Amino acid sequence: MAAYAEPVQQLIDEMSRLPGIGPKSAQRIAFHLLKVPREEALRLARAVNEAIERITMCRTCFNVSEGDVCVVCSDSGRDRTVVCVVEDPKDLVAIERTGEFRGTYHVLQGVISPIDGIGPDQVRARELLARLEPEGIAEVIVATNPNLEGEATAMYLARLLRPLGVVVTRIASGLPVGGDLEYADELTLGRALVGRRELSG
Amino acid sequence: MRLSRLVLDEFRNFSHEELSPAREGVTLLRGANGQGKTNILEAISVVATLESFRGADSSAMIRQFQPSARIGAELLGERDHLVDIEVVLTSARTRAFRNGNLLKRNGDIVGEIRAVAFFPDDLDLIKAGPAVRRRFLDDGLIAISPRFGPIRSAFERAARQRARLLKQVGGHLTNDLELALDVWDDRVADTGSRLVAHRENLCGLLIEPVNDIYQRLSGESGTVSISYTRSWEGELLDALVQSRREDVRAGIPQLGPQRDDLAICLANRPARSCSSQGEQRCLALALRLGIHRVASEGGLDTVGLGPRSDFAPNGDPPILLLDDVFSELDPIRSAALAESLPAGQVFISAAGEIPSSLKPAVALTVSSGRIDR
């Protein structure tokens, strides 16, 4: 096999470590970067550098943050009595985009999964517990994914938090808006039926 | 749906071969040992369930020095309803196509056609440990309804999580662990109870057909009893909670659907220890044929997996795959089998003698990876 010059091979190898990038794509991206104007490629390098150097974790909710406190936690217009628990910062952004939620968040940074060596101490459950009293939290909305590990984590949080007098709720699951009944899988449709509600009007 | 054409590319010892089986009745595959007869049956089982009935992984099914294998199946329903299924195996993954479209979930082709297989290792159903018999029930349920697949995998995943947790804790039951176990006990009990309900249901449905088939094959009147033996008593959740201390101490679960068994008796004596080799062979075959009959006649609703019309609108029986069955039986039993084969598509591989009463609709010869009429 003909080898590339060492720095090129290194670039390809690093690229192919990224999620969703196979060896072919890594090669294409690497050569793209070598072809574009020098400034453009260096801008990417700087962006990576900046993000790594400047982004830390919010010390309250464990969202990604520039500084000790993230943009959500430092927003004084937020309702501090309601906390939405999500698996990772991407889920937080997804919920923010709905514009329906004005409370604060708690990012677990994972879900309980013994197979992957992740127990309650590896997700930020204890940190959530510690927030309840000082922040006067009345409701915790659990928005973990509706799969086995997500449900198990939700149940764990409910059992952990309920004795302390907070209301623990779970986001509903069912059909996507604008979707088509006939394309829904049986599990989703089944849940949507179980979780039906009376129409008012 | 019926299998109207099967195309094998770089599958096992075939480079490129195709065959058109009988739409009804027996397709006989003859040839010496090691020529590829069983591989053809295996390919059909892969199209039906995405798994080899031999339990082989994909890399074993790809022809030597080739990157991938491909199985194409043309399925024909009523009024010329045609579906093309394609399964592409690479060592890394299996991809399934329906009418040329890549399926997002491979599981979506399971059930397009159904298959029930008997193969020489099935003597293990009687002789080997409980795992083989649990697998027999689970495979049977999948042959009856593809809806059972997700039920089984949900339980398996939950049980694996709980078992891993027990292994990690090092024998001590703390308050924190109690809370974590509460969660996994609940998941295991929820998914496990459903799984066991289906298995028990199937056992009940099997008794009559298995007895009928066993008597026909053996010419004896000995009664076969089949009963599901749980490894716990009462509600699964309560049993899990009760065995918690013991589970934690041992580091492995002491009970649950993954430790259950199927008790098979012949004339009130355990078939495993008291029956002759001939009786055991006959019994193993009767069990598989019993599954085939339940799947052809009973329909899905009898095992509570939803309406039959959902997956088999034309009600075709599953394809029956009999690997080297006649070498397993004496001439009298072979003749009895040939005379009592069920309706539908039947594939039989044979290296040696076949009973004269067997009337194949299509007879093919397989030699060194080639199929000839």
PDB file of C-alpha atoms in Angstrom, chain B residues 141-255:
ATOM      1  CA  LEU B 141     -42.602 -18.128  18.594  1.00  0.00           C
ATOM      2  CA  ILE B 142     -40.680 -16.157  15.968  1.00  0.00           C
ATOM      3  CA  ALA B 143     -41.786 -18.661  13.307  1.00  0.00           C
ATOM      4  CA  ILE B 144     -45.348 -18.009  14.473  1.00  0.00           C
ATOM      5  CA  SER B 145     -44.993 -14.253  14.676  1.00  0.00           C
ATOM      6  CA  PRO B 146     -42.185 -11.810  13.996  1.00  0.00           C
ATOM      7  CA  ARG B 147     -43.700  -9.671  16.739  1.00  0.00           C
ATOM      8  CA  PHE B 148     -42.132 -11.970  19.274  1.00  0.00           C
ATOM      9  CA  GLY B 149     -38.598 -10.866  18.274  1.00  0.00           C
ATOM     10  CA  PRO B 150     -38.716  -7.487  20.035  1.00  0.00           C
ATOM     11  CA  ILE B 151     -40.314  -9.076  23.115  1.00  0.00           C
ATOM     12  CA  ARG B 152     -37.390 -11.458  23.426  1.00  0.00           C
ATOM     13  CA  SER B 153     -34.703  -8.863  22.792  1.00  0.00           C
ATOM     14  CA  ALA B 154     -36.235  -6.428  25.310  1.00  0.00           C
ATOM     15  CA  PHE B 155     -36.014  -9.106  27.984  1.00  0.00           C
ATOM     16  CA  GLU B 156     -32.502 -10.158  26.994  1.00  0.00           C
ATOM     17  CA  ARG B 157     -31.188  -6.622  27.212  1.00  0.00           C
ATOM     18  CA  ALA B 158     -32.822  -5.933  30.586  1.00  0.00           C
ATOM     19  CA  ALA B 159     -31.579  -9.266  31.963  1.00  0.00           C
ATOM     20  CA  ARG B 160     -28.046  -8.536  30.735  1.00  0.00           C
ATOM     21  CA  GLN B 161     -28.063  -5.143  32.458  1.00  0.00           C
ATOM     22  CA  ARG B 162     -29.222  -6.666  35.751  1.00  0.00           C
ATOM     23  CA  ALA B 163     -26.729  -9.536  35.531  1.00  0.00           C
ATOM     24  CA  ARG B 164     -23.878  -7.118  34.844  1.00  0.00           C
ATOM     25  CA  LEU B 165     -24.870  -5.000  37.815  1.00  0.00           C
ATOM     26  CA  LEU B 166     -24.836  -8.079  40.088  1.00  0.00           C
ATOM     27  CA  LYS B 167     -21.371  -8.936  38.847  1.00  0.00           C
ATOM     28  CA  GLN B 168     -20.052  -5.421  39.476  1.00  0.00           C
ATOM     29  CA  VAL B 169     -21.165  -5.006  43.073  1.00  0.00           C
ATOM     30  CA  GLY B 170     -18.768  -7.462  44.666  1.00  0.00           C
ATOM     31  CA  GLY B 171     -21.201  -9.277  46.927  1.00  0.00           C
ATOM     32  CA  HIS B 172     -22.392  -6.439  49.160  1.00  0.00           C
ATOM     33  CA  LEU B 173     -25.953  -5.205  49.286  1.00  0.00           C
ATOM     34  CA  THR B 174     -25.958  -1.497  50.099  1.00  0.00           C
ATOM     35  CA  ASN B 175     -28.841   0.995  50.142  1.00  0.00           C
ATOM     36  CA  ASP B 176     -27.631   2.532  46.894  1.00  0.00           C
ATOM     37  CA  LEU B 177     -27.564  -0.869  45.282  1.00  0.00           C
ATOM     38  CA  GLU B 178     -31.071  -1.675  46.530  1.00  0.00           C
ATOM     39  CA  LEU B 179     -32.307   1.393  44.692  1.00  0.00           C
ATOM     40  CA  ALA B 180     -30.480   0.472  41.470  1.00  0.00           C
ATOM     41  CA  LEU B 181     -31.718  -3.121  41.691  1.00  0.00           C
ATOM     42  CA  ASP B 182     -35.301  -1.911  42.205  1.00  0.00           C
ATOM     43  CA  VAL B 183     -35.084  -0.385  38.754  1.00  0.00           C
ATOM     44  CA  TRP B 184     -33.612  -3.405  36.963  1.00  0.00           C
ATOM     45  CA  ASP B 185     -35.832  -5.898  38.820  1.00  0.00           C
ATOM     46  CA  ASP B 186     -38.789  -3.935  37.544  1.00  0.00           C
ATOM     47  CA  ARG B 187     -37.539  -3.927  33.924  1.00  0.00           C
ATOM     48  CA  VAL B 188     -36.611  -7.625  34.000  1.00  0.00           C
ATOM     49  CA  ALA B 189     -39.934  -8.584  35.587  1.00  0.00           C
ATOM     50  CA  ASP B 190     -41.929  -6.505  33.127  1.00  0.00           C
ATOM     51  CA  THR B 191     -40.235  -7.866  29.991  1.00  0.00           C
ATOM     52  CA  GLY B 192     -39.678 -11.362  31.441  1.00  0.00           C
ATOM     53  CA  SER B 193     -43.317 -11.928  32.430  1.00  0.00           C
ATOM     54  CA  ARG B 194     -44.435 -11.187  28.894  1.00  0.00           C
ATOM     55  CA  LEU B 195     -41.804 -13.516  27.459  1.00  0.00           C
ATOM     56  CA  VAL B 196     -42.753 -16.376  29.762  1.00  0.00           C
ATOM     57  CA  ALA B 197     -46.492 -15.914  29.148  1.00  0.00           C
ATOM     58  CA  HIS B 198     -45.849 -16.458  25.422  1.00  0.00           C
ATOM     59  CA  ARG B 199     -43.593 -19.459  26.023  1.00  0.00           C
ATOM     60  CA  GLU B 200     -46.139 -21.120  28.309  1.00  0.00           C
ATOM     61  CA  ASN B 201     -48.904 -20.414  25.882  1.00  0.00           C
ATOM     62  CA  LEU B 202     -46.949 -22.091  23.109  1.00  0.00           C
ATOM     63  CA  CYS B 203     -46.236 -25.157  25.283  1.00  0.00           C
ATOM     64  CA  GLY B 204     -49.957 -25.623  25.799  1.00  0.00           C
ATOM     65  CA  LEU B 205     -50.624 -25.332  22.072  1.00  0.00           C
ATOM     66  CA  LEU B 206     -47.903 -27.860  21.230  1.00  0.00           C
ATOM     67  CA  ILE B 207     -49.179 -30.799  23.284  1.00  0.00           C
ATOM     68  CA  GLU B 208     -51.869 -32.002  20.916  1.00  0.00           C
ATOM     69  CA  PRO B 209     -49.979 -31.685  17.603  1.00  0.00           C
ATOM     70  CA  VAL B 210     -46.770 -33.144  19.036  1.00  0.00           C
ATOM     71  CA  ASN B 211     -48.638 -36.191  20.373  1.00  0.00           C
ATOM     72  CA  ASP B 212     -50.437 -36.693  17.095  1.00  0.00           C
ATOM     73  CA  ILE B 213     -47.233 -36.392  15.053  1.00  0.00           C
ATOM     74  CA  TYR B 214     -45.188 -38.544  17.416  1.00  0.00           C
ATOM     75  CA  GLN B 215     -47.736 -41.345  17.237  1.00  0.00           C
ATOM     76  CA  ARG B 216     -47.877 -41.194  13.457  1.00  0.00           C
ATOM     77  CA  LEU B 217     -44.093 -41.298  13.122  1.00  0.00           C
ATOM     78  CA  SER B 218     -43.376 -43.940  15.734  1.00  0.00           C
ATOM     79  CA  GLY B 219     -46.477 -46.047  15.375  1.00  0.00           C
ATOM     80  CA  GLU B 220     -46.532 -46.159  19.161  1.00  0.00           C
ATOM     81  CA  SER B 221     -49.174 -44.811  21.454  1.00  0.00           C
ATOM     82  CA  GLY B 222     -46.863 -43.450  24.170  1.00  0.00           C
ATOM     83  CA  THR B 223     -48.091 -40.106  25.455  1.00  0.00           C
ATOM     84  CA  VAL B 224     -45.779 -37.121  25.154  1.00  0.00           C
ATOM     85  CA  SER B 225     -46.077 -34.475  27.826  1.00  0.00           C
ATOM     86  CA  ILE B 226     -44.518 -31.047  27.483  1.00  0.00           C
ATOM     87  CA  SER B 227     -44.535 -28.608  30.338  1.00  0.00           C
ATOM     88  CA  TYR B 228     -42.798 -25.318  30.932  1.00  0.00           C
ATOM     89  CA  THR B 229     -40.839 -25.342  34.168  1.00  0.00           C
ATOM     90  CA  ARG B 230     -40.297 -21.942  35.733  1.00  0.00           C
ATOM     91  CA  SER B 231     -37.236 -21.356  37.851  1.00  0.00           C
ATOM     92  CA  TRP B 232     -39.302 -19.362  40.342  1.00  0.00           C
ATOM     93  CA  GLU B 233     -42.714 -19.284  42.024  1.00  0.00           C
ATOM     94  CA  GLY B 234     -45.350 -16.574  42.152  1.00  0.00           C
ATOM     95  CA  GLU B 235     -44.914 -13.191  40.474  1.00  0.00           C
ATOM     96  CA  LEU B 236     -41.539 -12.679  38.807  1.00  0.00           C
ATOM     97  CA  LEU B 237     -41.000  -9.281  40.423  1.00  0.00           C
ATOM     98  CA  ASP B 238     -41.582 -10.667  43.937  1.00  0.00           C
ATOM     99  CA  ALA B 239     -39.316 -13.617  43.236  1.00  0.00           C
ATOM    100  CA  LEU B 240     -36.521 -11.339  41.990  1.00  0.00           C
ATOM    101  CA  VAL B 241     -36.801  -9.119  45.050  1.00  0.00           C
ATOM    102  CA  GLN B 242     -36.779 -12.152  47.344  1.00  0.00           C
ATOM    103  CA  SER B 243     -33.700 -13.674  45.748  1.00  0.00           C
ATOM    104  CA  ARG B 244     -31.879 -10.349  45.756  1.00  0.00           C
ATOM    105  CA  ARG B 245     -29.630 -11.083  48.702  1.00  0.00           C
ATOM    106  CA  GLU B 246     -28.661 -14.447  47.242  1.00  0.00           C
ATOM    107  CA  ASP B 247     -28.190 -12.956  43.743  1.00  0.00           C
ATOM    108  CA  VAL B 248     -25.850 -10.280  45.075  1.00  0.00           C
ATOM    109  CA  ARG B 249     -23.863 -12.770  47.110  1.00  0.00           C
ATOM    110  CA  ALA B 250     -23.442 -15.163  44.185  1.00  0.00           C
ATOM    111  CA  GLY B 251     -22.891 -12.353  41.684  1.00  0.00           C
ATOM    112  CA  ILE B 252     -25.269 -14.033  39.215  1.00  0.00           C
ATOM    113  CA  PRO B 253     -29.065 -14.220  39.037  1.00  0.00           C
ATOM    114  CA  GLN B 254     -30.452 -17.375  40.652  1.00  0.00           C
ATOM    115  CA  LEU B 255     -33.756 -17.401  38.813  1.00  0.00           C
TER     116      LEU B 255
END
